[in-house]
Short mmCIF file of C-alpha atoms in Angstrom, two decimals:
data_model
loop_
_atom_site.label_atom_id
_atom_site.label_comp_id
_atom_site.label_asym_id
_atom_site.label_seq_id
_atom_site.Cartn_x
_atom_site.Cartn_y
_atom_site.Cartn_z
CA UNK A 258 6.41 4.34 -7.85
CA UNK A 259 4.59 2.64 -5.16
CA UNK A 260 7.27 -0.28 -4.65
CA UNK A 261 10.49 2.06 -4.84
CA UNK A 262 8.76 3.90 -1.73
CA UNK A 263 8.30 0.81 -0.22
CA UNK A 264 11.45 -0.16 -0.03
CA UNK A 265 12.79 3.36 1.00
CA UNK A 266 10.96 3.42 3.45
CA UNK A 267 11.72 -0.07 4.69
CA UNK A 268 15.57 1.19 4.43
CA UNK A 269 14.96 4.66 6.19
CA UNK A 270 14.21 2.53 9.67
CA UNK A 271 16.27 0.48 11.70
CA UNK A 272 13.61 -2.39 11.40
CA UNK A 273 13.11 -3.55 7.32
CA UNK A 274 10.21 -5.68 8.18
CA UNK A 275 7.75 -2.86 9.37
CA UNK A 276 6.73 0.47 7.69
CA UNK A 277 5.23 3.59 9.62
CA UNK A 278 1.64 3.85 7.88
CA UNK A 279 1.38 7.50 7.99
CA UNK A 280 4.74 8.80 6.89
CA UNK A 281 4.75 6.23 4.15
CA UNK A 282 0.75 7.17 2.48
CA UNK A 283 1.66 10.65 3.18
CA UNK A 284 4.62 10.44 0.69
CA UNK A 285 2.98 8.13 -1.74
CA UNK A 286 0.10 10.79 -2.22
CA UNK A 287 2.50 13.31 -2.92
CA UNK A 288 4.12 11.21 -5.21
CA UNK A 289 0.82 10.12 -7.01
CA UNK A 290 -0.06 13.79 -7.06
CA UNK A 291 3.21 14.32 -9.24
CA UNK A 292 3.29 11.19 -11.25
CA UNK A 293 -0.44 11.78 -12.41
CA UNK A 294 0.16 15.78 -12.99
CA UNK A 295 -2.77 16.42 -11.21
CA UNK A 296 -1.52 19.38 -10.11
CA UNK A 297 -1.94 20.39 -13.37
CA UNK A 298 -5.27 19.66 -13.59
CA UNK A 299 -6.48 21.45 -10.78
CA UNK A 300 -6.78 18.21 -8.70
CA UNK A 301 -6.01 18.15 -4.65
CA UNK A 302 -4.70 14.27 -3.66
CA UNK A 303 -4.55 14.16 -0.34
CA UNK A 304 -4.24 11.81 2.79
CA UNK A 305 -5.88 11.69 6.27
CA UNK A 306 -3.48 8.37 8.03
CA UNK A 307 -3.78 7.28 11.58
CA UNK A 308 -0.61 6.07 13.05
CA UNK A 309 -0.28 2.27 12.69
CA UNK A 310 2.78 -0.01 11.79
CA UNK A 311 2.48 -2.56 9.53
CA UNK A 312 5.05 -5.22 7.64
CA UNK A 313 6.40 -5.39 4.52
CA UNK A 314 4.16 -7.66 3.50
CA UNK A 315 1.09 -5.51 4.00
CA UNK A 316 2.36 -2.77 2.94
CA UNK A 317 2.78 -3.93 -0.85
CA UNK A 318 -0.76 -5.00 -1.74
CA UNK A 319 -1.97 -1.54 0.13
CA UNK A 320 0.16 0.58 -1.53
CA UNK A 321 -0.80 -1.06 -5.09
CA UNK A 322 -4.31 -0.79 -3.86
CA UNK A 323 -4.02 2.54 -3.41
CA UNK A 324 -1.91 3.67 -6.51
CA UNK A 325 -4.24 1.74 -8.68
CA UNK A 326 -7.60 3.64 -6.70
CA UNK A 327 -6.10 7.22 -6.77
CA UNK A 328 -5.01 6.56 -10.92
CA UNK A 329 -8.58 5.90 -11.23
CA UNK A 330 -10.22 8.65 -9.75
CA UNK A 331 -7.78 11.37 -11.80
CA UNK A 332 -8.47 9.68 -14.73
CA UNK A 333 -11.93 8.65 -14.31
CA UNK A 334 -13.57 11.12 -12.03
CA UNK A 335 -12.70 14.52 -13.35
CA UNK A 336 -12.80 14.40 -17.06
CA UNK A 337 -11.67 16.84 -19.63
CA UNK A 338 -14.76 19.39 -19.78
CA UNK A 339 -16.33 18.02 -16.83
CA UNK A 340 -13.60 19.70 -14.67
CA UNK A 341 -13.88 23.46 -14.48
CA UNK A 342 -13.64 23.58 -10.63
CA UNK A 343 -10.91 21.44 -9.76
CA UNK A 344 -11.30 18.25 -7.45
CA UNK A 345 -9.68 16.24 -4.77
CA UNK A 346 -8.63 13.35 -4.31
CA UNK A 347 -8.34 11.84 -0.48
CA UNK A 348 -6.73 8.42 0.65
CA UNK A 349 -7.56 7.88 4.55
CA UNK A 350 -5.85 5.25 6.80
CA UNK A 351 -8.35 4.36 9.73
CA UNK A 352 -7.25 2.13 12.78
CA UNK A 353 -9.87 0.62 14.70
CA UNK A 354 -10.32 -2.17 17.31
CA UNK A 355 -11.10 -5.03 14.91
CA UNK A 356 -10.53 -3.65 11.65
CA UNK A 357 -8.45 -0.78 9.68
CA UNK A 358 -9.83 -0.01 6.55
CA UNK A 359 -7.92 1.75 3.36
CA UNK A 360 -10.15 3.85 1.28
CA UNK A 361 -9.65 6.30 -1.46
CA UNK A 362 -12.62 8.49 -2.66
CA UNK A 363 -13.11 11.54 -4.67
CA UNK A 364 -15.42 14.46 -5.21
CA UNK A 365 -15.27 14.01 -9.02
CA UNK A 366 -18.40 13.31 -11.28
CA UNK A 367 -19.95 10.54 -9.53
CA UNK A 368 -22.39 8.38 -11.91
CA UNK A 369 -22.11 5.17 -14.41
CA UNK A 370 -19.23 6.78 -15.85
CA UNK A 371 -16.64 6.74 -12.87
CA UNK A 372 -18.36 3.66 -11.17
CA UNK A 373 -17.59 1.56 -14.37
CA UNK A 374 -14.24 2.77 -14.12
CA UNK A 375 -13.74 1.65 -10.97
CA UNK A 376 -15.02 -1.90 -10.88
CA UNK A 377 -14.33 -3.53 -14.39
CA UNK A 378 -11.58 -4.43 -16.00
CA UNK A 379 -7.77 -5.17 -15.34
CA UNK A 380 -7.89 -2.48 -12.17
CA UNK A 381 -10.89 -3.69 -11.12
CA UNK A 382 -9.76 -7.29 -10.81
CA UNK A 383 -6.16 -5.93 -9.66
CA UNK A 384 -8.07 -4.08 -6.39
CA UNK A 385 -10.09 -7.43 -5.56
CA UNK A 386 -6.63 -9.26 -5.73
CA UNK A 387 -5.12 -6.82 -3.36
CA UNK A 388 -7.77 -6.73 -0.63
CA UNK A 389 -7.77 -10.01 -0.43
CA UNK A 390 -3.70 -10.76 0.01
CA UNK A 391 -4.64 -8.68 3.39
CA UNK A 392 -7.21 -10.63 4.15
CA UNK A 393 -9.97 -7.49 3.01
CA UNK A 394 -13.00 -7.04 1.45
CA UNK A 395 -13.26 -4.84 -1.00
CA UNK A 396 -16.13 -2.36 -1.13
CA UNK A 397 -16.98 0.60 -4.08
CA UNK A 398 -20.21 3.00 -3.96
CA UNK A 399 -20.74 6.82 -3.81
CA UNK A 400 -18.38 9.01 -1.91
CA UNK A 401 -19.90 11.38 0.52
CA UNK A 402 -18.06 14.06 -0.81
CA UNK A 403 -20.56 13.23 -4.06
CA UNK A 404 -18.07 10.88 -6.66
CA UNK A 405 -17.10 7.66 -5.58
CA UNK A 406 -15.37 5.60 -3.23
CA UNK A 407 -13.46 1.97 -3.30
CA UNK A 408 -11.74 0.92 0.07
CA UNK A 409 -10.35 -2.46 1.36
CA UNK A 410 -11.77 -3.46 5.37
CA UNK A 411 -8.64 -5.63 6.94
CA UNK A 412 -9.41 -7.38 10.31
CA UNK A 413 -6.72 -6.64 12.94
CA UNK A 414 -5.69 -9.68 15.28
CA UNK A 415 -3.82 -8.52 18.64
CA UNK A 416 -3.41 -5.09 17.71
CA UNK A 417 -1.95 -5.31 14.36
CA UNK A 418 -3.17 -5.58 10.45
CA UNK A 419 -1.00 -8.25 8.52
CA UNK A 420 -1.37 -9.75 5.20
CA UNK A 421 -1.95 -13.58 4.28
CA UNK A 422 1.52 -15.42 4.32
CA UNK A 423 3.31 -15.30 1.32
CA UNK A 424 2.63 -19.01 0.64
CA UNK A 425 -0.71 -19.33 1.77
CA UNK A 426 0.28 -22.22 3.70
CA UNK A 427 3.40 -20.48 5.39
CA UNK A 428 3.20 -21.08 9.10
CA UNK A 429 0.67 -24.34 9.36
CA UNK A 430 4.04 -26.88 9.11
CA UNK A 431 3.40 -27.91 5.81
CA UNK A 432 6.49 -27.44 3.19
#
């Protein structure tokens, strides 16, 4: 799962505050990709990462984000009888000057079914929680590979993408 990679990869590295952004969505797709059999059902997850560092407490919400997002779109996106051609599935990592943005978007059916999917409900709620512990916005609409797409935008300050402090109020001398 999502938090069990986490911390492996926290323990793999000489620093346990920081995780290397590529390695680690790289190996959470594949594990996604075995955990949701999509394999089996003909369905491609797959990841395009820049290189970026972030901490420990970035890399939680993100990965949740993104296990919750991909679960979706193999559930939601390619349903039974809908699915004779197979699909994929693609999380991207994008690192720019001001921002890095998280999305994960599929080439699945597209439509009121999959975009209902995606923004009600428990995972819904869940996604909106995670963007913002990163300090996001969370965005959903069509995919240009013709389903849809959710993704979180995360400003970057000095270089680097960070979540909110654990207590909110961590850091401003108040205890």
């Amino acid at each position: 799962n999502a938090l069990s990679l986490i911390h492996r990869s926290l323990y793999e590295h000489n620093d346990i505050r920081s995780v290397d952004v590529k390695a680690f969505f790289s190996d959470l797709a594949t594990q996604l990709d075995q955990a949701l059999g999509a394999e089996d059902q003909r369905i491609r997850i797959e990841s395009d990462i820049d290189a970026d560092t972030i901490d420990a407490d970035t890399a939680v919400p993100l990965a949740l984000f993104a296990a919750e997002a991909v679960t979706n779109a193999v559930k939601h996106a390619f349903p039974a009888g809908h699915n004779v051609r197979g699909g994929r599935v693609l999380v991207s990592y994008k690192v720019g000057e001001s921002e890095t943005v998280l999305t994960v978007e599929d080439d699945g059916i597209g439509g009121p079914e999959a975009e209902a999917a995606v923004g009600t409900g428990i995972g819904g709620t869940l996604m909106s929680a995670f963007a913002r512990q990163v300090r996001g916005t969370l965005e959903e609409g069509n995919s240009p590979a013709g389903g849809r797409q959710v993704r979180i935008r995360m400003p970057r300050t000095k270089g680097v993408t960070a979540a909110m402090p654990a207590a909110y109020g961590a850091g401003t001398g108040s205890k």
